[in-house]
């Protein structure tokens, strides 16, 4: 059995059947909320949420890509590290749009998302990207404060930038695969 066939046949993704059974009452409740009705009862809501999710993703990933490439030393003589921080509001707006629309998606079809392996892997990557961002703010940011603005970043900064691009790329890939892997 190929790796993709295995992922596609997974009935509960990474969750055990017992965990899914314990989550059923929560997922049933989610389907009774106004967020679920908002997502499902109006014909234009889901497509509008999809469009908004992609716009948020573009803002988030575009900003992160530029910031992390700079963090890795690409274009460091051309773009100063100080000007890169001006992109943070765009990344936060994009993340906020994705968080809001993602929550509504989950409330709209919680049973499908909870057991979808691609969704689970996407959420793991989002969590790891958040941990990576915390490492940046706690360790790498202070380290970069001691480096001249146009100097080549130190290796730990490059590693954090690389991990960020890798994790957010995986978020994109797994998000796109949600309809195709596991339960669609």
Tab-separated table of N, CA and C in Angstrom, residues 106-175:
chain	number	residue	atom	x	y	z
A	106	UNK	N	-14.682	24.817	10.366
A	106	UNK	CA	-14.737	23.698	11.307
A	106	UNK	C	-16.120	23.551	11.937
A	107	UNK	N	-16.743	24.668	12.262
A	107	UNK	CA	-18.086	24.603	12.828
A	107	UNK	C	-19.094	24.155	11.774
A	108	UNK	N	-18.824	24.460	10.514
A	108	UNK	CA	-19.732	24.075	9.447
A	108	UNK	C	-19.742	22.578	9.178
A	109	UNK	N	-18.625	21.917	9.352
A	109	UNK	CA	-18.543	20.479	9.081
A	109	UNK	C	-17.538	19.813	10.023
A	110	UNK	N	-17.812	19.846	11.332
A	110	UNK	CA	-16.815	19.373	12.306
A	110	UNK	C	-16.483	17.890	12.188
A	111	UNK	N	-17.463	17.063	11.832
A	111	UNK	CA	-17.188	15.628	11.747
A	111	UNK	C	-16.212	15.325	10.613
A	112	UNK	N	-16.283	16.049	9.530
A	112	UNK	CA	-15.366	15.822	8.414
A	112	UNK	C	-13.959	16.295	8.771
A	113	UNK	N	-13.857	17.491	9.328
A	113	UNK	CA	-12.530	18.046	9.618
A	113	UNK	C	-11.823	17.289	10.742
A	114	UNK	N	-12.544	16.879	11.759
A	114	UNK	CA	-11.914	16.235	12.922
A	114	UNK	C	-11.182	14.957	12.546
A	115	UNK	N	-11.689	14.217	11.568
A	115	UNK	CA	-11.061	12.937	11.228
A	115	UNK	C	-10.258	13.009	9.938
A	116	UNK	N	-10.120	14.175	9.354
A	116	UNK	CA	-9.391	14.317	8.096
A	116	UNK	C	-7.891	14.420	8.379
A	117	UNK	N	-7.138	13.450	7.880
A	117	UNK	CA	-5.698	13.401	8.156
A	117	UNK	C	-4.981	14.643	7.652
A	118	UNK	N	-5.394	15.150	6.511
A	118	UNK	CA	-4.735	16.327	5.951
A	118	UNK	C	-4.989	17.554	6.835
A	119	UNK	N	-6.201	17.692	7.340
A	119	UNK	CA	-6.511	18.792	8.254
A	119	UNK	C	-5.696	18.665	9.540
A	120	UNK	N	-5.600	17.449	10.060
A	120	UNK	CA	-4.832	17.228	11.285
A	120	UNK	C	-3.360	17.585	11.081
A	121	UNK	N	-2.799	17.158	9.953
A	121	UNK	CA	-1.401	17.487	9.665
A	121	UNK	C	-1.222	18.992	9.466
A	122	UNK	N	-2.200	19.626	8.847
A	122	UNK	CA	-2.150	21.084	8.678
A	122	UNK	C	-2.113	21.772	10.041
A	123	UNK	N	-2.963	21.343	10.958
A	123	UNK	CA	-3.004	21.971	12.277
A	123	UNK	C	-1.718	21.723	13.061
A	124	UNK	N	-1.123	20.548	12.900
A	124	UNK	CA	0.171	20.278	13.539
A	124	UNK	C	1.224	21.236	12.992
A	125	UNK	N	1.218	21.452	11.680
A	125	UNK	CA	2.191	22.375	11.080
A	125	UNK	C	1.961	23.815	11.533
A	126	UNK	N	0.691	24.222	11.678
A	126	UNK	CA	0.395	25.571	12.191
A	126	UNK	C	0.933	25.704	13.618
A	127	UNK	N	0.718	24.677	14.433
A	127	UNK	CA	1.237	24.694	15.802
A	127	UNK	C	2.767	24.780	15.812
A	128	UNK	N	3.414	23.982	14.994
A	128	UNK	CA	4.883	24.018	14.925
A	128	UNK	C	5.385	25.359	14.391
A	129	UNK	N	4.666	25.948	13.437
A	129	UNK	CA	5.046	27.274	12.930
A	129	UNK	C	4.905	28.325	14.030
A	130	UNK	N	3.889	28.179	14.874
A	130	UNK	CA	3.740	29.084	16.009
A	130	UNK	C	4.872	28.944	17.005
A	131	UNK	N	5.280	27.711	17.271
A	131	UNK	CA	6.426	27.476	18.164
A	131	UNK	C	7.688	28.067	17.548
A	132	UNK	N	7.839	27.903	16.241
A	132	UNK	CA	8.991	28.471	15.537
A	132	UNK	C	8.999	30.003	15.667
A	133	UNK	N	7.819	30.616	15.558
A	133	UNK	CA	7.724	32.075	15.707
A	133	UNK	C	8.098	32.499	17.131
A	134	UNK	N	7.686	31.709	18.118
A	134	UNK	CA	8.066	32.017	19.510
A	134	UNK	C	9.580	31.920	19.699
A	135	UNK	N	10.174	30.927	19.064
A	135	UNK	CA	11.637	30.814	19.128
A	135	UNK	C	12.267	32.059	18.526
A	136	UNK	N	11.708	32.529	17.422
A	136	UNK	CA	12.238	33.754	16.807
A	136	UNK	C	12.154	34.922	17.802
A	137	UNK	N	10.984	35.140	18.383
A	137	UNK	CA	10.790	36.311	19.245
A	137	UNK	C	11.585	36.222	20.541
A	138	UNK	N	11.760	35.005	21.074
A	138	UNK	CA	12.468	34.870	22.350
A	138	UNK	C	13.984	34.774	22.188
A	139	UNK	N	14.455	34.131	21.119
A	139	UNK	CA	15.888	33.863	20.977
A	139	UNK	C	16.534	34.613	19.810
A	140	UNK	N	15.920	34.516	18.644
A	140	UNK	CA	16.560	35.045	17.440
A	140	UNK	C	16.453	36.562	17.371
A	141	UNK	N	15.307	37.110	17.711
A	141	UNK	CA	15.134	38.568	17.689
A	141	UNK	C	16.183	39.301	18.505
A	142	UNK	N	16.356	38.917	19.777
A	142	UNK	CA	17.410	39.562	20.567
A	142	UNK	C	18.812	39.351	19.977
A	143	UNK	N	19.052	38.180	19.398
A	143	UNK	CA	20.343	37.914	18.774
A	143	UNK	C	20.569	38.851	17.585
A	144	UNK	N	19.510	39.083	16.800
A	144	UNK	CA	19.629	39.955	15.626
A	144	UNK	C	19.790	41.426	16.000
A	145	UNK	N	19.330	41.785	17.196
A	145	UNK	CA	19.475	43.173	17.640
A	145	UNK	C	20.941	43.568	17.753
A	146	UNK	N	21.796	42.590	17.983
A	146	UNK	CA	23.232	42.870	18.118
A	146	UNK	C	23.959	42.830	16.771
A	147	UNK	N	23.249	42.454	15.702
A	147	UNK	CA	23.863	42.348	14.374
A	147	UNK	C	23.549	43.620	13.595
A	148	UNK	N	24.527	44.193	12.886
A	148	UNK	CA	24.236	45.380	12.063
A	148	UNK	C	23.096	45.103	11.076
A	149	UNK	N	22.277	46.112	10.775
A	149	UNK	CA	21.067	45.912	9.967
A	149	UNK	C	21.290	45.223	8.614
A	150	UNK	N	22.373	45.489	7.953
A	150	UNK	CA	22.589	44.887	6.634
A	150	UNK	C	23.588	43.740	6.651
A	151	UNK	N	23.928	43.240	7.831
A	151	UNK	CA	24.868	42.124	7.940
A	151	UNK	C	24.167	40.807	7.606
A	152	UNK	N	24.950	39.822	7.226
A	152	UNK	CA	24.414	38.490	6.963
A	152	UNK	C	23.910	37.906	8.291
A	153	UNK	N	22.690	37.383	8.335
A	153	UNK	CA	22.150	36.846	9.586
A	153	UNK	C	22.935	35.624	10.072
A	154	UNK	N	22.979	35.396	11.382
A	154	UNK	CA	23.657	34.214	11.921
A	154	UNK	C	22.900	32.929	11.550
A	155	UNK	N	23.570	31.816	11.634
A	155	UNK	CA	23.008	30.518	11.242
A	155	UNK	C	21.698	30.176	11.968
A	156	UNK	N	21.569	30.396	13.280
A	156	UNK	CA	20.284	30.078	13.932
A	156	UNK	C	19.119	30.875	13.332
A	157	UNK	N	19.363	32.112	12.931
A	157	UNK	CA	18.308	32.913	12.306
A	157	UNK	C	17.918	32.310	10.967
A	158	UNK	N	18.909	31.883	10.210
A	158	UNK	CA	18.625	31.259	8.919
A	158	UNK	C	17.826	29.970	9.099
A	159	UNK	N	18.155	29.208	10.126
A	159	UNK	CA	17.443	27.955	10.394
A	159	UNK	C	15.982	28.216	10.742
A	160	UNK	N	15.734	29.230	11.567
A	160	UNK	CA	14.358	29.576	11.934
A	160	UNK	C	13.593	30.063	10.702
A	161	UNK	N	14.231	30.854	9.863
A	161	UNK	CA	13.594	31.314	8.634
A	161	UNK	C	13.261	30.162	7.702
A	162	UNK	N	14.202	29.229	7.552
A	162	UNK	CA	13.966	28.057	6.708
A	162	UNK	C	12.810	27.220	7.246
A	163	UNK	N	12.800	26.967	8.556
A	163	UNK	CA	11.721	26.171	9.161
A	163	UNK	C	10.370	26.851	8.981
A	164	UNK	N	10.343	28.164	9.094
A	164	UNK	CA	9.098	28.892	8.912
A	164	UNK	C	8.562	28.704	7.495
A	165	UNK	N	9.426	28.879	6.506
A	165	UNK	CA	8.987	28.696	5.111
A	165	UNK	C	8.539	27.253	4.882
A	166	UNK	N	9.287	26.291	5.396
A	166	UNK	CA	8.920	24.886	5.233
A	166	UNK	C	7.562	24.592	5.870
A	167	UNK	N	7.379	25.026	7.115
A	167	UNK	CA	6.123	24.726	7.815
A	167	UNK	C	4.929	25.395	7.157
A	168	UNK	N	5.059	26.661	6.756
A	168	UNK	CA	3.934	27.336	6.118
A	168	UNK	C	3.653	26.771	4.731
A	169	UNK	N	4.678	26.279	4.054
A	169	UNK	CA	4.453	25.605	2.778
A	169	UNK	C	3.676	24.311	3.008
A	170	UNK	N	4.022	23.577	4.060
A	170	UNK	CA	3.277	22.363	4.395
A	170	UNK	C	1.841	22.686	4.790
A	171	UNK	N	1.620	23.802	5.481
A	171	UNK	CA	0.260	24.227	5.804
A	171	UNK	C	-0.531	24.429	4.511
A	172	UNK	N	0.080	25.088	3.539
A	172	UNK	CA	-0.579	25.289	2.243
A	172	UNK	C	-0.899	23.954	1.570
A	173	UNK	N	0.077	23.071	1.534
A	173	UNK	CA	-0.104	21.787	0.853
A	173	UNK	C	-1.188	20.953	1.537
A	174	UNK	N	-1.084	20.802	2.853
A	174	UNK	CA	-2.081	19.987	3.553
A	174	UNK	C	-3.468	20.625	3.500
A	175	UNK	N	-3.537	21.942	3.544
A	175	UNK	CA	-4.826	22.610	3.418
A	175	UNK	C	-5.459	22.340	2.067
